[in-house]
CSV table of C-alpha atoms in Angstrom, one decimal:
chain,number,residue,atom,x,y,z
Y,1,MET,CA,0.0,0.0,0.0
Y,2,GLU,CA,2.8,2.3,0.9
Y,3,SER,CA,4.6,1.8,-2.4
Y,4,ALA,CA,1.3,2.5,-4.3
Y,5,ALA,CA,0.9,5.8,-2.5
Y,6,MET,CA,4.5,6.7,-3.2
Y,7,ALA,CA,4.0,5.9,-6.9
Y,8,ALA,CA,0.8,7.9,-7.0
Y,9,LEU,CA,2.6,10.9,-5.4
Y,10,SER,CA,5.5,10.6,-7.7
Y,11,LEU,CA,3.2,10.6,-10.8
Y,12,LEU,CA,1.3,13.6,-9.4
Y,13,LEU,CA,4.5,15.5,-8.8
Y,14,SER,CA,5.9,14.7,-12.2
Y,15,THR,CA,2.7,16.0,-13.8
Y,16,PHE,CA,3.1,19.4,-12.2
Y,17,VAL,CA,6.9,19.8,-12.1
Y,18,ALA,CA,8.1,19.6,-15.7
Y,19,PRO,CA,11.8,20.1,-16.5
Y,20,ALA,CA,12.6,23.5,-18.1
Y,21,ALA,CA,13.8,21.9,-21.3
Y,22,ALA,CA,10.4,20.3,-21.8
Y,23,GLN,CA,8.5,23.6,-21.6
Y,24,THR,CA,6.9,24.8,-24.8
Y,25,PRO,CA,8.6,27.9,-26.1
Y,26,ALA,CA,6.5,31.0,-26.4
Y,27,LYS,CA,5.0,31.5,-29.8
Y,28,ILE,CA,5.8,34.8,-31.5
Y,29,LEU,CA,4.1,36.3,-34.5
Y,30,LEU,CA,6.7,38.5,-36.1
Y,31,PHE,CA,5.6,41.4,-38.3
Y,32,ASP,CA,8.0,42.8,-40.9
Y,33,LEU,CA,10.1,45.7,-39.8
Y,34,GLU,CA,8.8,49.0,-41.4
Y,35,LEU,CA,10.6,52.1,-42.6
Y,36,VAL,CA,9.2,55.5,-41.6
Y,37,ASP,CA,11.2,58.0,-43.6
Y,38,THR,CA,10.8,61.6,-42.7
Y,39,SER,CA,14.2,62.7,-44.2
Y,40,ARG,CA,12.8,64.2,-47.4
Y,41,GLU,CA,15.7,62.5,-49.2
Y,42,PRO,CA,15.2,60.4,-52.4
Y,43,ALA,CA,14.0,56.9,-51.7
Y,44,ASP,CA,16.7,54.3,-51.6
Y,45,PRO,CA,15.9,51.3,-53.9
Y,46,ASP,CA,17.6,49.0,-51.4
Y,47,HIS,CA,15.4,49.8,-48.5
Y,48,ALA,CA,12.8,47.1,-49.3
Y,49,GLY,CA,15.4,44.4,-49.6
Y,50,ARG,CA,17.2,45.6,-46.5
Y,51,LEU,CA,14.0,45.6,-44.5
Y,52,GLU,CA,13.5,41.9,-45.5
Y,53,ARG,CA,17.0,41.0,-44.5
Y,54,VAL,CA,17.0,42.7,-41.1
Y,55,THR,CA,13.5,41.2,-40.4
Y,56,ALA,CA,15.0,37.7,-41.2
Y,57,LEU,CA,17.9,38.5,-38.9
Y,58,LEU,CA,15.5,39.5,-36.1
Y,59,ARG,CA,13.5,36.3,-36.7
Y,60,ASP,CA,16.6,34.1,-36.5
Y,61,GLY,CA,17.8,35.8,-33.4
Y,62,LEU,CA,14.5,35.3,-31.6
Y,63,LYS,CA,14.5,31.6,-32.6
Y,64,ASP,CA,18.0,31.3,-31.3
Y,65,GLY,CA,16.8,33.0,-28.1
Y,66,GLY,CA,14.3,30.2,-27.4
Y,67,TYR,CA,11.1,31.4,-29.1
Y,68,ALA,CA,8.9,29.6,-31.7
Y,69,VAL,CA,8.7,32.4,-34.4
Y,70,THR,CA,6.3,32.7,-37.3
Y,71,GLY,CA,6.5,35.5,-39.7
Y,72,VAL,CA,3.2,37.3,-40.4
Y,73,ARG,CA,3.6,36.4,-44.1
Y,74,ASP,CA,3.6,32.7,-43.2
Y,75,SER,CA,0.8,32.9,-40.8
Y,76,ALA,CA,-3.0,32.2,-40.9
Y,77,VAL,CA,-3.6,35.9,-40.7
Y,78,ALA,CA,-1.3,37.0,-43.6
Y,79,MET,CA,-4.3,38.2,-45.7
Y,80,GLU,CA,-5.6,40.3,-42.8
Y,81,ALA,CA,-2.4,42.1,-41.9
Y,82,PRO,CA,-2.4,45.8,-42.9
Y,83,ALA,CA,0.4,47.0,-45.2
Y,84,SER,CA,1.6,49.2,-42.3
Y,85,LEU,CA,1.2,48.8,-38.6
Y,86,TYR,CA,2.5,52.3,-37.9
Y,87,ARG,CA,-1.0,53.6,-37.0
Y,88,CYS,CA,-3.1,50.4,-36.6
Y,89,ASN,CA,-3.9,51.1,-33.0
Y,90,GLY,CA,-3.1,47.7,-31.5
Y,91,CYS,CA,-4.4,45.5,-34.4
Y,92,GLU,CA,-1.3,43.5,-34.2
Y,93,ARG,CA,-2.4,41.9,-30.8
Y,94,ASP,CA,-5.8,40.8,-32.3
Y,95,LEU,CA,-4.0,39.3,-35.3
Y,96,GLY,CA,-1.5,37.6,-33.0
Y,97,ARG,CA,-4.3,36.1,-31.0
Y,98,ARG,CA,-6.0,34.8,-34.1
Y,99,ALA,CA,-2.8,33.3,-35.3
Y,100,GLY,CA,-2.3,31.5,-32.0
Y,101,ALA,CA,0.7,33.6,-30.8
Y,102,ASP,CA,1.5,34.4,-27.3
Y,103,ILE,CA,3.6,37.4,-28.2
Y,104,VAL,CA,3.7,39.8,-31.2
Y,105,VAL,CA,6.8,41.6,-32.3
Y,106,THR,CA,6.7,44.8,-34.3
Y,107,GLY,CA,9.4,47.2,-35.3
Y,108,PHE,CA,10.1,50.5,-37.1
Y,109,ILE,CA,13.2,52.1,-38.5
Y,110,HIS,CA,12.7,55.9,-38.4
Y,111,LYS,CA,15.0,57.5,-41.0
Y,112,ILE,CA,15.6,61.1,-40.0
Y,113,SER,CA,18.5,61.6,-42.4
Y,114,THR,CA,21.2,59.5,-44.2
Y,115,LEU,CA,23.2,59.8,-41.0
Y,116,ILE,CA,20.6,59.6,-38.3
Y,117,LEU,CA,18.2,56.7,-37.8
Y,118,ASN,CA,16.3,55.2,-34.9
Y,119,MET,CA,15.3,51.6,-34.6
Y,120,GLN,CA,12.4,50.5,-32.3
Y,121,ILE,CA,11.3,46.9,-31.7
Y,122,ILE,CA,8.4,46.1,-29.4
Y,123,MET,CA,7.5,42.7,-27.9
Y,124,ARG,CA,3.9,42.6,-26.5
Y,125,ARG,CA,1.8,39.7,-25.1
Y,126,THR,CA,-1.3,39.1,-27.2
Y,127,GLY,CA,-3.4,38.7,-24.0
Y,128,ASP,CA,-6.8,37.0,-23.8
Y,129,GLY,CA,-8.7,39.7,-25.7
Y,130,SER,CA,-9.5,41.8,-22.7
Y,131,GLY,CA,-7.0,44.4,-24.0
Y,132,ASP,CA,-4.2,43.7,-21.6
Y,133,GLY,CA,-1.4,43.4,-24.2
Y,134,GLU,CA,1.4,43.7,-21.7
Y,135,VAL,CA,4.7,45.0,-23.1
Y,136,ILE,CA,7.5,42.6,-22.5
Y,137,ALA,CA,10.3,44.7,-24.1
Y,138,VAL,CA,10.6,48.0,-25.9
Y,139,ALA,CA,14.1,48.2,-27.5
Y,140,ASN,CA,15.4,51.4,-29.0
Y,141,ALA,CA,18.7,52.2,-30.7
Y,142,ASP,CA,20.0,55.1,-32.6
Y,143,ILE,CA,22.0,54.0,-35.5
Y,144,ARG,CA,24.4,56.0,-37.7
Y,145,GLY,CA,24.3,55.5,-41.4
Y,146,ASP,CA,21.6,54.4,-43.8
Y,147,ASN,CA,23.3,51.2,-44.9
Y,148,GLU,CA,23.2,47.5,-44.5
Y,149,ARG,CA,26.0,47.3,-41.9
Y,150,SER,CA,24.4,49.8,-39.5
Y,151,TRP,CA,20.9,48.3,-39.8
Y,152,ARG,CA,22.2,44.8,-39.1
Y,153,ARG,CA,24.4,46.0,-36.2
Y,154,GLY,CA,21.3,47.8,-34.8
Y,155,VAL,CA,19.1,44.6,-34.8
Y,156,GLU,CA,22.0,42.5,-33.5
Y,157,TRP,CA,22.6,44.9,-30.6
Y,158,LEU,CA,18.9,45.2,-29.7
Y,159,LEU,CA,18.6,41.4,-29.7
Y,160,ARG,CA,21.6,40.9,-27.5
Y,161,HIS,CA,21.1,43.8,-25.1
Y,162,ARG,CA,17.4,44.4,-24.9
Y,163,LEU,CA,15.1,41.8,-26.4
Y,164,LEU,CA,17.0,38.6,-25.2
Y,165,ALA,CA,18.6,40.1,-22.1
Y,166,VAL,CA,15.7,38.7,-20.0
Y,167,PRO,CA,16.0,35.0,-19.3
Y,168,PRO,CA,13.2,33.0,-21.1
Y,169,SER,CA,11.7,31.9,-17.7
Y,170,ASP,CA,11.0,35.5,-16.9
Y,171,ARG,CA,9.4,36.4,-20.3
């Protein structure tokens, strides 16, 4: 009888105490980074490709950081996503919930001039629909130079020092 009780207790404890490695990673819906250009300079034909490349860099960095990441283009809500989230007033959380994500990640690169740019990436919980949408991280970096190298370095720095600086268990 005593061994049966111990076995039952052991089974009960193993149900509630799962090892950290067995935990399911948080699901992220990643929206493409966007360019907000207020520089009044001629458009750079490489911006579209560069945005795709730094979004891919962000996606890979988040995956390496322990998240399960789906790009919005590859999601069930791809057709519903607006062309720009810049003024969508929280629609990304609703889209994230419908896509089954725990977290949405959005980001903007604000080009002030060829020399001065600001990068902002926001991680926010999708919540349960009651509008909570808790912000997990807001990462900002000023970058110098409107070129591939500075954009990449900006995303890499934000990943390392802001977005993934919090241990996965605390996210």
